[in-house]
Coordinates of C-alpha atoms in Angstrom, one line a residue:
M1 CA -12.8 7.1 -17.1
E2 CA -13.3 10.0 -19.4
Q3 CA -15.4 12.2 -17.2
V4 CA -14.8 14.3 -14.1
E5 CA -15.4 12.3 -11.0
K6 CA -16.3 13.5 -7.4
L7 CA -15.3 11.9 -4.2
P8 CA -18.0 9.8 -2.6
S9 CA -20.2 11.6 -0.1
S10 CA -19.0 9.3 2.8
I11 CA -15.7 11.3 2.8
K12 CA -17.6 14.1 4.5
T13 CA -18.0 11.9 7.6
I14 CA -14.2 11.3 7.6
W15 CA -13.6 15.1 7.4
Q16 CA -16.0 15.6 10.3
I17 CA -14.2 13.0 12.4
K18 CA -10.9 14.7 11.5
A19 CA -12.3 18.0 12.8
L20 CA -13.5 16.3 16.0
I21 CA -10.0 14.8 16.6
T22 CA -8.4 18.2 16.1
L23 CA -10.9 19.7 18.6
G24 CA -10.0 17.0 21.0
I25 CA -6.3 17.8 20.7
W26 CA -6.9 21.5 21.4
L27 CA -9.1 20.6 24.4
I28 CA -6.4 18.4 25.8
I29 CA -3.9 21.2 25.4
A30 CA -6.3 23.6 27.1
V31 CA -6.9 21.2 30.0
A32 CA -3.2 20.5 30.4
L33 CA -2.4 24.2 30.6
L34 CA -5.3 24.7 33.1
V35 CA -4.0 21.9 35.3
G36 CA -0.4 23.3 35.1
K37 CA -1.8 26.6 36.3
N38 CA -2.5 25.0 39.7
W39 CA 1.2 24.5 40.3
A40 CA 2.2 28.0 39.2
S41 CA 2.0 31.3 41.0
G42 CA 2.0 35.0 40.1
F43 CA 2.4 36.1 36.6
F44 CA 3.0 32.5 35.3
E45 CA -0.3 31.4 36.7
Q46 CA -2.1 34.2 34.8
F47 CA -0.1 33.4 31.7
L48 CA -1.1 29.7 31.8
F49 CA -4.8 30.6 32.4
G50 CA -4.6 32.9 29.3
A51 CA -2.9 30.3 27.2
S52 CA -5.5 27.7 28.2
L53 CA -8.3 30.1 27.3
A54 CA -6.6 30.9 24.0
A55 CA -6.2 27.2 23.2
L56 CA -9.8 26.6 23.9
I57 CA -10.9 29.5 21.7
I58 CA -8.6 28.4 18.9
G59 CA -9.9 24.8 19.1
V60 CA -13.5 25.8 19.0
L61 CA -13.0 28.3 16.1
N62 CA -11.0 25.7 14.2
F63 CA -13.7 23.1 14.7
A64 CA -16.4 25.5 13.5
F65 CA -14.4 26.5 10.5
D66 CA -13.6 22.8 9.6
M67 CA -17.2 21.7 10.0
G68 CA -18.4 24.7 7.9
L69 CA -16.1 23.8 5.1
V70 CA -16.9 20.1 4.8
N71 CA -19.5 20.6 2.0
Y72 CA -17.3 23.2 0.3
H73 CA -14.4 20.7 0.1
W74 CA -16.7 18.0 -1.2
N75 CA -18.3 20.1 -3.8
Y76 CA -15.1 21.4 -5.3
W77 CA -12.8 18.3 -5.1
T78 CA -12.8 16.4 -8.4
Y79 CA -10.5 14.3 -10.4
F80 CA -10.2 13.2 -14.1
I81 CA -8.1 10.5 -15.7
D82 CA -7.6 10.0 -19.4
G83 CA -4.9 8.4 -21.5
R84 CA -2.6 11.4 -21.2
Q85 CA -2.9 12.7 -17.6
V86 CA -4.4 12.5 -14.2
E87 CA -6.0 15.8 -13.2
L88 CA -6.9 16.8 -9.6
H89 CA -9.0 19.9 -9.0
H90 CA -10.0 21.4 -5.7
G91 CA -11.0 24.8 -4.3
F92 CA -13.3 27.6 -5.4
F93 CA -11.8 30.7 -3.9
F94 CA -8.3 29.3 -3.9
R95 CA -8.3 27.0 -6.9
K96 CA -5.7 24.3 -7.3
Q97 CA -5.3 22.2 -10.4
I98 CA -2.7 19.5 -10.5
I99 CA -1.9 17.7 -13.7
I100 CA 0.2 14.6 -13.6
P101 CA 1.3 13.3 -17.0
I102 CA 0.6 9.6 -17.2
A103 CA 4.1 9.0 -18.7
R104 CA 5.7 10.4 -15.5
V105 CA 3.8 8.1 -13.1
Q106 CA 6.2 5.7 -11.4
N107 CA 4.0 4.1 -8.7
V108 CA 0.4 4.0 -7.5
T109 CA -0.2 3.1 -3.9
L110 CA -3.4 2.4 -2.0
K111 CA -3.4 3.6 1.7
Q112 CA -6.0 3.1 4.3
G113 CA -5.7 4.3 7.9
P114 CA -8.1 3.5 10.7
I115 CA -10.4 6.4 10.1
L116 CA -10.7 5.7 6.4
R117 CA -11.3 2.0 7.2
L118 CA -14.4 3.0 9.2
K119 CA -16.1 3.9 6.0
K120 CA -14.3 1.4 3.8
L121 CA -12.5 4.1 1.9
Q122 CA -8.9 4.3 0.6
K123 CA -6.4 6.9 -0.5
V124 CA -4.8 6.5 -4.0
V125 CA -1.3 8.0 -4.0
V126 CA 0.1 8.7 -7.5
E127 CA 3.9 9.0 -7.3
T128 CA 6.3 10.6 -9.8
A129 CA 9.9 11.5 -9.6
A130 CA 8.9 15.0 -8.6
G131 CA 6.6 14.0 -5.7
A132 CA 3.3 12.4 -4.9
E133 CA -0.3 13.5 -5.0
D134 CA -3.3 11.7 -3.5
I135 CA -6.9 11.2 -4.1
A136 CA -8.2 10.5 -0.6
G137 CA -11.5 8.9 0.2
L138 CA -12.4 6.6 -2.7
D139 CA -14.4 3.5 -2.0
E140 CA -12.2 0.3 -2.1
K141 CA -13.5 -1.0 -5.4
T142 CA -13.1 2.4 -7.2
A143 CA -9.6 2.9 -5.6
D144 CA -8.5 -0.5 -6.9
K145 CA -9.9 0.1 -10.4
L146 CA -8.2 3.5 -10.4
K147 CA -4.9 2.1 -9.4
E148 CA -5.0 -0.6 -12.1
L149 CA -6.1 1.9 -14.7
I150 CA -3.4 4.4 -13.9
M151 CA -0.7 1.7 -13.9
K152 CA -2.0 0.3 -17.2
L153 CA -2.0 3.7 -18.8
A154 CA 1.5 4.5 -17.4
Q155 CA 2.8 1.2 -18.8
E156 CA 1.3 1.9 -22.2
A157 CA 2.8 5.4 -22.2
R158 CA 6.2 4.0 -21.3
N159 CA 6.0 1.4 -24.1
D160 CA 5.1 4.2 -26.6
I161 CA 8.2 6.2 -25.8

């Protein structure tokens, strides 16, 4: 894999579902505060109404922001693997480049939660002694190939040392 790869476009749906779940949580908080207002009186009643309104506004703004950034995230999230390193790039305004030397890789794990399972996607977690980085949203075949490739390259790098 000697070229820069992008995440599959089906990850966009996952990010949209994540935004909907976050909106749902904010709406539950807003409704709970509104229901709690019915048992309060005076200043506390007004406070709960204001807090409910604030939670609703934050939730809607967060949802709009997340939905607006789905294409941005997809366009600027890439990865690259060669015999020396795993490179992860994301962001345009706030760029982040993560380089993991192959010789430092200790473990590669595949993870798949219920939302990723909807689109038959997996997360590849590359672990080193310093921490872990992940490539979320690869299709199952690509994720498995990537795991095998990274582990093979890591084993070869360890044998060379």
